[in-house]
CSV table of C-alpha atoms and ligand atoms in Angstrom, one decimal:
chain,number,residue,atom,x,y,z
A,1,MET,CA,52.0,-43.6,30.8
A,2,LYS,CA,49.0,-46.2,30.7
A,3,ARG,CA,47.0,-43.4,29.0
A,4,LYS,CA,49.5,-43.1,26.2
A,5,ARG,CA,49.7,-47.4,26.1
A,6,LYS,CA,45.1,-46.1,25.5
A,7,ILE,CA,45.7,-44.0,23.4
A,8,ALA,CA,48.0,-46.8,20.7
A,9,VAL,CA,45.5,-49.1,21.3
A,10,ILE,CA,42.6,-46.6,20.5
A,11,LEU,CA,44.6,-46.3,17.4
A,12,ILE,CA,45.4,-49.3,16.2
A,13,GLY,CA,41.6,-50.5,16.8
A,14,SER,CA,40.4,-48.3,14.9
A,15,LEU,CA,43.2,-48.3,11.8
A,16,LEU,CA,42.7,-52.1,12.1
A,17,LEU,CA,38.7,-51.2,11.8
A,18,THR,CA,39.0,-48.7,8.6
A,19,GLY,CA,41.0,-51.9,7.1
A,20,CYS,CA,38.1,-53.9,7.5
A,21,ALA,CA,35.7,-51.3,6.4
A,22,ALA,CA,37.3,-50.9,3.0
A,23,GLN,CA,37.3,-54.8,2.8
A,24,LEU,CA,33.3,-55.0,3.5
A,25,GLU,CA,33.3,-52.6,1.0
A,26,GLU,CA,35.8,-54.5,-1.7
A,27,ILE,CA,33.5,-57.6,-0.9
A,28,ILE,CA,29.9,-55.9,-0.9
A,29,TYR,CA,31.0,-54.4,-4.0
A,30,ALA,CA,32.5,-57.4,-5.7
A,31,SER,CA,30.2,-58.7,-7.8
A,32,LYS,CA,28.6,-55.3,-9.2
A,33,GLU,CA,28.7,-54.8,-12.6
A,34,THR,CA,28.9,-51.4,-14.3
A,35,THR,CA,27.9,-52.2,-18.6
A,36,GLU,CA,27.8,-49.6,-20.6
A,37,SER,CA,28.1,-50.2,-24.5
A,38,ILE,CA,28.4,-46.8,-27.5
A,39,PHE,CA,28.7,-46.4,-31.2
A,40,ALA,CA,32.3,-45.8,-31.7
A,41,MET,CA,35.2,-46.4,-34.7
A,42,ASP,CA,32.2,-48.0,-37.2
A,43,THR,CA,31.8,-50.8,-34.2
A,44,TYR,CA,29.8,-52.0,-31.6
A,45,MET,CA,31.4,-51.4,-27.9
A,46,THR,CA,31.1,-52.0,-24.6
A,47,VAL,CA,32.6,-51.4,-21.4
A,48,THR,CA,31.9,-54.2,-17.9
A,49,ALA,CA,33.9,-53.0,-14.3
A,50,TYR,CA,32.8,-54.8,-11.4
A,51,GLY,CA,33.8,-53.6,-8.4
A,52,ALA,CA,33.8,-50.1,-6.4
A,53,HIS,CA,34.9,-48.0,-8.6
A,54,GLY,CA,32.9,-49.4,-11.8
A,55,LYS,CA,30.2,-45.4,-11.9
A,56,GLU,CA,33.8,-43.9,-12.3
A,57,ALA,CA,35.6,-45.8,-14.1
A,58,VAL,CA,32.7,-46.5,-17.4
A,59,ALA,CA,32.4,-43.2,-17.2
A,60,GLU,CA,36.7,-42.2,-17.3
A,61,ALA,CA,36.5,-45.4,-20.5
A,62,VAL,CA,33.8,-44.1,-22.6
A,63,LYS,CA,35.5,-40.3,-23.1
A,64,GLU,CA,38.4,-41.7,-23.7
A,65,ILE,CA,36.8,-44.3,-26.7
A,66,GLN,CA,35.7,-40.6,-27.4
A,67,ARG,CA,38.5,-39.2,-26.9
A,68,LEU,CA,40.4,-41.8,-29.6
A,69,ASP,CA,37.7,-42.3,-32.3
A,70,ASP,CA,38.6,-38.3,-32.8
A,71,LEU,CA,41.7,-38.1,-33.1
A,72,LEU,CA,42.0,-41.7,-35.1
A,73,SER,CA,39.3,-41.7,-37.7
A,74,THR,CA,39.9,-41.3,-41.5
A,75,GLY,CA,36.7,-40.5,-41.8
A,76,SER,CA,36.6,-36.9,-39.7
A,77,GLU,CA,38.1,-34.4,-41.1
A,78,GLU,CA,38.8,-32.6,-37.7
A,79,SER,CA,40.9,-35.7,-36.6
A,80,GLU,CA,44.5,-35.4,-36.6
A,81,VAL,CA,44.9,-38.5,-38.6
A,82,THR,CA,42.6,-36.6,-41.5
A,83,ALA,CA,45.6,-33.6,-40.6
A,84,LEU,CA,48.3,-35.4,-41.4
A,85,ASN,CA,47.8,-37.0,-44.9
A,86,GLN,CA,46.2,-33.6,-46.0
A,87,ASN,CA,49.3,-31.8,-44.3
A,88,GLY,CA,51.6,-34.4,-45.7
A,89,GLY,CA,52.6,-35.2,-42.0
A,90,GLY,CA,53.8,-33.0,-39.3
A,91,ILE,CA,53.9,-33.4,-34.9
A,92,LEU,CA,52.4,-36.3,-34.3
A,93,SER,CA,50.1,-36.2,-30.7
A,94,GLU,CA,51.3,-38.1,-28.0
A,95,ASP,CA,49.1,-41.6,-28.1
A,96,THR,CA,49.7,-40.7,-32.0
A,97,ALA,CA,53.0,-40.9,-31.9
A,98,TYR,CA,52.4,-44.5,-30.0
A,99,LEU,CA,50.7,-45.7,-32.8
A,100,TRP,CA,53.3,-44.9,-35.4
A,101,GLU,CA,55.7,-46.3,-33.9
A,102,LYS,CA,54.5,-49.5,-33.5
A,103,SER,CA,53.0,-50.0,-36.4
A,104,VAL,CA,56.3,-49.3,-38.2
A,105,GLU,CA,57.5,-51.9,-35.3
A,106,ALA,CA,54.8,-54.2,-37.3
A,107,PHE,CA,55.2,-53.2,-40.4
A,108,GLU,CA,59.7,-54.4,-40.0
A,109,GLU,CA,59.3,-57.3,-37.9
A,110,THR,CA,55.9,-59.4,-40.8
A,111,LYS,CA,57.9,-57.7,-43.8
A,112,GLY,CA,55.1,-55.6,-44.7
A,113,ALA,CA,52.5,-57.7,-44.2
A,114,PHE,CA,51.2,-54.7,-41.5
A,115,ASP,CA,51.2,-51.1,-43.1
A,116,VAL,CA,49.2,-48.5,-42.6
A,117,THR,CA,50.2,-46.8,-45.4
A,118,ILE,CA,47.7,-49.0,-47.3
A,119,TYR,CA,45.2,-46.1,-46.6
A,120,PRO,CA,44.9,-44.6,-50.7
A,121,VAL,CA,44.5,-48.1,-51.8
A,122,MET,CA,41.5,-48.4,-49.1
A,123,LYS,CA,39.3,-45.7,-51.4
A,124,ALA,CA,40.0,-46.9,-54.5
A,125,TRP,CA,38.2,-50.0,-52.6
A,126,GLY,CA,35.4,-47.7,-50.9
A,127,PHE,CA,36.4,-49.4,-48.1
A,128,THR,CA,36.7,-45.8,-46.5
A,129,ASP,CA,33.2,-43.8,-47.3
A,130,SER,CA,31.5,-47.6,-48.5
A,131,ASN,CA,31.4,-47.0,-52.1
A,132,PHE,CA,32.3,-50.0,-52.7
A,133,GLN,CA,34.0,-50.6,-56.5
A,134,VAL,CA,36.7,-52.5,-57.7
A,135,PRO,CA,39.9,-50.3,-59.4
A,136,GLU,CA,41.3,-51.3,-62.5
A,137,LYS,CA,43.3,-53.4,-61.8
A,138,GLU,CA,46.1,-51.2,-63.4
A,139,MET,CA,45.5,-48.2,-60.9
A,140,LEU,CA,45.8,-50.5,-58.3
A,141,GLN,CA,49.2,-51.7,-59.0
A,142,LYS,CA,50.2,-47.4,-59.0
A,143,LEU,CA,49.2,-46.9,-55.5
A,144,ILE,CA,50.8,-50.1,-53.8
A,145,GLN,CA,53.7,-48.6,-55.1
A,146,LYS,CA,53.4,-45.7,-52.6
A,147,VAL,CA,52.3,-48.7,-50.2
A,148,ASP,CA,55.4,-48.5,-48.4
A,149,SER,CA,55.7,-47.2,-44.2
A,150,SER,CA,59.7,-46.8,-44.5
A,151,ALA,CA,59.3,-44.5,-47.1
A,152,ALA,CA,58.2,-42.4,-44.6
A,153,VAL,CA,60.8,-40.3,-42.7
A,154,TYR,CA,60.1,-39.8,-39.3
A,155,ASP,CA,62.4,-38.0,-36.4
A,156,ALA,CA,61.0,-39.6,-33.1
A,157,GLU,CA,62.5,-37.4,-30.6
A,158,ILE,CA,60.9,-34.2,-31.4
A,159,LYS,CA,58.1,-37.1,-33.5
A,160,ASN,CA,57.7,-35.3,-37.0
A,161,LEU,CA,56.9,-36.9,-39.4
A,162,GLN,CA,57.3,-36.3,-43.2
A,163,LEU,CA,55.5,-38.4,-45.8
A,164,PRO,CA,56.1,-38.3,-49.0
A,165,GLN,CA,53.8,-37.5,-51.8
A,166,SER,CA,50.6,-39.3,-52.2
A,167,VAL,CA,51.7,-41.4,-49.7
A,168,GLU,CA,48.8,-41.5,-46.6
A,169,ILE,CA,47.9,-43.2,-43.2
A,170,ASP,CA,45.1,-45.7,-41.6
A,171,PHE,CA,45.3,-47.0,-37.9
A,172,GLY,CA,41.5,-49.4,-39.0
A,173,GLY,CA,44.3,-52.0,-38.3
A,174,ILE,CA,45.3,-51.5,-35.1
A,175,ALA,CA,43.7,-48.5,-33.8
A,176,LYS,CA,40.7,-51.0,-31.3
A,177,GLY,CA,43.5,-52.7,-29.9
A,178,TYR,CA,45.4,-49.6,-28.5
A,179,THR,CA,42.4,-48.0,-28.4
A,180,SER,CA,41.8,-50.8,-25.7
A,181,GLU,CA,44.9,-50.6,-24.1
A,182,ARG,CA,44.4,-47.3,-23.5
A,183,VAL,CA,40.3,-47.6,-21.7
A,184,ALA,CA,42.1,-50.4,-19.3
A,185,GLN,CA,44.4,-48.1,-18.2
A,186,VAL,CA,42.2,-45.2,-17.7
A,187,MET,CA,39.6,-48.0,-15.7
A,188,LYS,CA,42.5,-49.2,-13.9
A,189,ASP,CA,43.3,-45.0,-13.2
A,190,CYS,CA,40.1,-45.8,-11.7
A,191,GLY,CA,40.8,-48.6,-9.1
A,192,VAL,CA,39.7,-50.8,-11.2
A,193,LYS,CA,41.2,-54.7,-11.1
A,194,SER,CA,38.1,-57.0,-12.4
A,195,GLY,CA,36.4,-55.9,-16.5
A,196,MET,CA,35.5,-56.7,-19.7
A,197,LEU,CA,36.2,-54.9,-23.3
A,198,ASN,CA,34.8,-55.8,-26.0
A,199,LEU,CA,35.2,-53.1,-29.0
A,200,GLY,CA,33.7,-54.8,-31.7
A,201,GLY,CA,34.3,-57.8,-30.5
A,202,ASN,CA,38.0,-56.9,-29.8
A,203,VAL,CA,38.5,-58.2,-26.9
A,204,GLU,CA,40.7,-56.9,-23.8
A,205,LEU,CA,40.0,-59.0,-20.0
A,206,ILE,CA,41.5,-56.2,-16.9
A,207,GLY,CA,42.7,-59.2,-13.8
A,208,GLU,CA,40.2,-62.4,-13.6
A,209,LYS,CA,36.9,-62.5,-12.8
A,210,PRO,CA,35.3,-60.4,-8.9
A,211,ASP,CA,35.3,-64.6,-8.4
A,212,GLY,CA,38.8,-64.7,-9.4
A,213,SER,CA,38.1,-66.9,-11.6
A,214,LYS,CA,39.0,-66.8,-15.4
A,215,PHE,CA,36.8,-64.7,-18.1
A,216,LYS,CA,35.8,-66.5,-21.1
A,217,VAL,CA,35.7,-65.7,-24.3
A,218,ALA,CA,34.2,-67.1,-27.6
A,219,ILE,CA,35.3,-66.9,-30.5
A,220,GLN,CA,33.1,-66.3,-33.2
A,221,SER,CA,33.5,-68.3,-35.7
A,222,PRO,CA,33.2,-66.7,-39.7
A,223,ALA,CA,30.0,-68.3,-40.5
A,224,HIS,CA,27.9,-65.8,-38.5
A,225,ASP,CA,25.0,-68.6,-37.0
A,226,GLY,CA,25.5,-68.3,-33.7
A,227,ASN,CA,28.5,-70.6,-33.8
A,228,TYR,CA,32.2,-70.4,-31.9
A,229,LEU,CA,34.6,-71.4,-33.2
A,230,GLY,CA,36.5,-72.5,-29.8
A,231,VAL,CA,36.1,-71.0,-26.0
A,232,LEU,CA,39.6,-69.4,-24.2
A,233,GLN,CA,38.9,-69.2,-20.2
A,234,ILE,CA,42.4,-66.6,-19.1
A,235,SER,CA,42.6,-63.3,-17.4
A,236,ASP,CA,44.4,-60.3,-18.0
A,237,MET,CA,44.7,-60.7,-21.8
A,238,ALA,CA,43.5,-59.5,-25.7
A,239,VAL,CA,42.4,-61.4,-26.6
A,240,ILE,CA,41.6,-59.5,-31.2
A,241,THR,CA,40.3,-61.5,-34.0
A,242,SER,CA,40.5,-60.2,-38.2
A,243,GLY,CA,38.5,-61.9,-40.3
A,244,SER,CA,37.2,-61.4,-43.7
A,245,TYR,CA,33.9,-61.5,-42.5
A,246,GLU,CA,34.0,-58.9,-40.6
A,247,ARG,CA,33.6,-56.3,-44.0
A,248,TYR,CA,33.0,-57.1,-47.4
A,249,PHE,CA,31.2,-55.9,-50.5
A,250,GLU,CA,29.9,-59.6,-53.2
A,251,GLU,CA,30.6,-58.4,-56.4
A,252,ASP,CA,29.5,-60.3,-60.1
A,253,GLY,CA,29.9,-62.7,-57.1
A,254,VAL,CA,33.0,-62.6,-56.1
A,255,THR,CA,33.5,-61.8,-52.1
A,256,TYR,CA,36.1,-58.8,-51.2
A,257,HIS,CA,37.0,-58.5,-47.7
A,258,HIS,CA,38.7,-55.2,-46.1
A,259,ILE,CA,42.6,-57.2,-45.0
A,260,ILE,CA,44.6,-55.8,-48.3
A,261,ASP,CA,47.9,-58.1,-49.4
A,262,PRO,CA,49.4,-54.2,-49.6
A,263,THR,CA,52.0,-56.3,-53.1
A,264,THR,CA,48.9,-57.0,-54.2
A,265,GLY,CA,46.6,-53.8,-53.2
A,266,TYR,CA,44.0,-57.1,-53.6
A,267,PRO,CA,42.2,-58.8,-50.3
A,268,ALA,CA,44.0,-61.0,-48.6
A,269,ASN,CA,44.0,-64.6,-49.9
A,270,LYS,CA,46.1,-66.4,-48.2
A,271,GLY,CA,43.7,-69.1,-47.4
A,272,LEU,CA,42.8,-68.0,-44.1
A,273,LEU,CA,38.9,-66.9,-43.1
A,274,SER,CA,39.7,-65.5,-39.0
A,275,VAL,CA,42.9,-64.9,-37.0
A,276,THR,CA,42.8,-64.6,-33.1
A,277,ILE,CA,45.3,-63.1,-31.4
A,278,VAL,CA,45.8,-63.5,-27.5
A,279,SER,CA,48.9,-61.1,-25.7
A,280,GLN,CA,49.0,-59.1,-23.2
A,281,ASP,CA,50.1,-56.5,-26.2
A,282,ALA,CA,46.5,-55.4,-27.1
A,283,THR,CA,48.1,-52.9,-30.2
A,284,LEU,CA,50.5,-55.7,-31.1
A,285,ALA,CA,48.2,-58.0,-30.8
A,286,ASP,CA,45.8,-55.4,-32.9
A,287,ALA,CA,48.4,-55.0,-35.9
A,288,TYR,CA,49.2,-59.0,-36.0
A,289,SER,CA,46.1,-59.9,-36.3
A,290,THR,CA,45.8,-58.4,-39.8
A,291,ALA,CA,49.5,-59.1,-40.2
A,292,LEU,CA,48.9,-62.5,-39.5
A,293,PHE,CA,46.1,-63.0,-41.9
A,294,VAL,CA,47.8,-61.0,-45.1
A,295,MET,CA,50.4,-63.5,-44.5
A,296,GLY,CA,47.9,-67.0,-45.1
A,297,THR,CA,48.5,-70.4,-42.6
A,298,GLU,CA,51.9,-71.4,-43.1
A,299,GLU,CA,54.0,-68.3,-43.1
A,300,ALA,CA,51.4,-67.2,-40.2
A,301,ILE,CA,52.8,-70.5,-38.4
A,302,SER,CA,56.4,-69.0,-39.6
A,303,PHE,CA,55.8,-66.4,-37.6
A,304,TRP,CA,54.0,-67.7,-34.6
A,305,ARG,CA,57.3,-69.2,-34.0
A,306,THR,CA,59.6,-66.4,-34.0
A,307,HIS,CA,57.4,-65.3,-32.3
A,308,THR,CA,56.7,-67.1,-29.5
A,309,LYS,CA,57.0,-64.6,-26.2
A,310,GLU,CA,55.1,-62.3,-27.3
A,311,PHE,CA,51.7,-64.3,-28.2
A,312,ASP,CA,49.5,-67.5,-28.8
A,313,ALA,CA,46.9,-67.6,-31.4
A,314,VAL,CA,44.4,-69.5,-33.5
A,315,LEU,CA,43.7,-69.5,-37.1
A,316,LEU,CA,41.0,-71.0,-39.0
A,317,THR,CA,42.0,-71.9,-42.8
A,318,GLU,CA,40.1,-71.9,-46.0
A,319,GLU,CA,39.6,-75.8,-45.6
A,320,GLY,CA,38.0,-75.4,-42.6
A,321,GLU,CA,40.2,-77.0,-39.5
A,322,LEU,CA,41.5,-75.0,-36.6
A,323,LEU,CA,44.6,-74.5,-35.6
A,324,VAL,CA,45.6,-73.5,-32.0
A,325,THR,CA,49.2,-72.4,-30.8
A,326,GLU,CA,50.5,-74.7,-27.7
A,327,GLY,CA,51.3,-71.3,-25.5
A,328,LEU,CA,46.8,-72.0,-25.1
A,329,GLN,CA,46.6,-75.8,-24.6
A,330,GLY,CA,44.3,-75.8,-21.5
A,331,ALA,CA,43.2,-72.2,-21.6
A,332,PHE,CA,41.5,-73.0,-25.8
A,333,SER,CA,38.2,-76.0,-25.6
A,334,SER,CA,35.3,-76.4,-28.4
A,335,GLU,CA,33.3,-78.7,-30.2
A,336,ARG,CA,35.3,-79.0,-32.8
A,337,ALA,CA,38.3,-80.5,-33.4
A,338,TYR,CA,41.5,-78.6,-33.3
A,339,HIS,CA,45.6,-79.5,-33.6
A,340,ILE,CA,47.4,-77.8,-31.3
A,341,ILE,CA,50.7,-76.3,-33.3
A,342,GLU,CA,53.7,-76.8,-31.6
A,343,LYS,CA,56.9,-74.4,-30.3
A,344,GLN,CA,59.1,-76.7,-32.7
A,345,GLU,CA,59.1,-78.0,-36.0
A,346,ASP,CA,57.1,-81.2,-36.7
A,347,ILE,CA,60.8,-83.4,-38.1
A,348,LYS,CA,58.4,-85.9,-40.6
B,1,ADP,P1,38.9,-55.3,-37.8
B,1,ADP,O1,38.8,-53.8,-38.4
B,1,ADP,O2,37.4,-55.8,-38.5
B,1,ADP,O3,38.5,-56.1,-36.5
B,1,ADP,P2,41.6,-54.9,-38.3
B,1,ADP,O4,42.0,-55.2,-37.2
B,1,ADP,O5,42.1,-56.7,-39.3
B,1,ADP,O6,40.4,-55.8,-38.1
B,1,ADP,O7,41.9,-54.3,-38.9
B,1,ADP,C1,41.6,-54.1,-40.9
B,1,ADP,C2,41.6,-52.7,-40.4
B,1,ADP,O8,43.0,-52.2,-41.6
B,1,ADP,C3,40.7,-52.4,-42.1
B,1,ADP,O9,39.4,-51.5,-42.1
B,1,ADP,C4,41.9,-51.6,-43.0
B,1,ADP,O10,41.9,-50.2,-42.3
B,1,ADP,C5,43.6,-51.9,-42.7
B,1,ADP,N1,44.1,-53.1,-43.5
B,1,ADP,C6,43.7,-53.6,-43.7
B,1,ADP,N2,44.4,-54.3,-44.7
B,1,ADP,C7,45.9,-53.6,-43.8
B,1,ADP,C8,46.6,-54.1,-43.9
B,1,ADP,N3,47.5,-55.1,-45.1
B,1,ADP,N4,47.9,-53.9,-43.0
B,1,ADP,C9,47.9,-53.0,-42.2
B,1,ADP,N5,46.3,-52.2,-42.5
B,1,ADP,C10,45.2,-52.8,-43.3
B,2,MG,MG1,44.1,-56.2,-36.6
């Protein structure tokens, strides 16, 4: 009887000790930072993990980025997307099926402002291989007739996508968002509770900072002057920006950028310089950042008003007006003047 009790006490004691050791390890390693930078998907990416499992998690993260780059790159002859474009479709892998389904959802929600079948137009402008040129208007008009995700036939059961003749896809407007979502998951699976991904200005936060405070994410200014549009204090979110200043070329004094209005075939110019989307869904955030840029100020605001549960946004207009949706009140701060967009439209 006595012996039994002694064993029980020892057992509980050792359990407490291992608990303490784990806790101690968490405390010691909590602020340990592991960071790696790589170039992938045409941009610089930085992966940061805090805490005990950082090294392994960052290595896995880099592998995942490279795997998705290999799968989705239109520039590579070996990628799945290239094979789909060359063969007029095929059976999709799990990642590509998810991306196609999300892309179609965004296409439908945004009434075609987001359309991954934009690829032939991107090629005509030379955005795909940096042989930039301004295409003939007639050519663009011909090409945009084929830009229509709803013309593709997709069997979700067996993940079979059939693309009509001359229809080609490019996940460039959604791939980085999806990559950050996947990479964050891979890192969480490794035990990471706090971390940050920066995929060419598209940020994804894992949890909070090791000290329990919120992360500070600066929103880049299109002016490239080192200034920021503002700072967001948030955790566990994706912050994804589309801007006309990201990728462009100049010809005869005119600037042409890489976000195309599918209704015209020309770079979207509906009054916005940059769109930042804040959402828990990084993939959707990426699609919407591109789509809202295409929509322009007024339409973007009405779109947000019907999707307030899904995302918030920071918009910069060509006039230099900074617009911030209501949900970010408190999280957003800026030295510039800004205007809060309310959920309910002002009745004047
Ligand atoms: P970035 O890649 O600079 O972060 P975006 O997320 O806005 O910016 O993606 C731009 C890319 O999206 C283009 O390079 C092109 O591949 C693709 N794209 C351009 N216009 C559209 C569109 N209207 N719908 C869907 N994808 C688009
Ligand atoms: Mg995008």
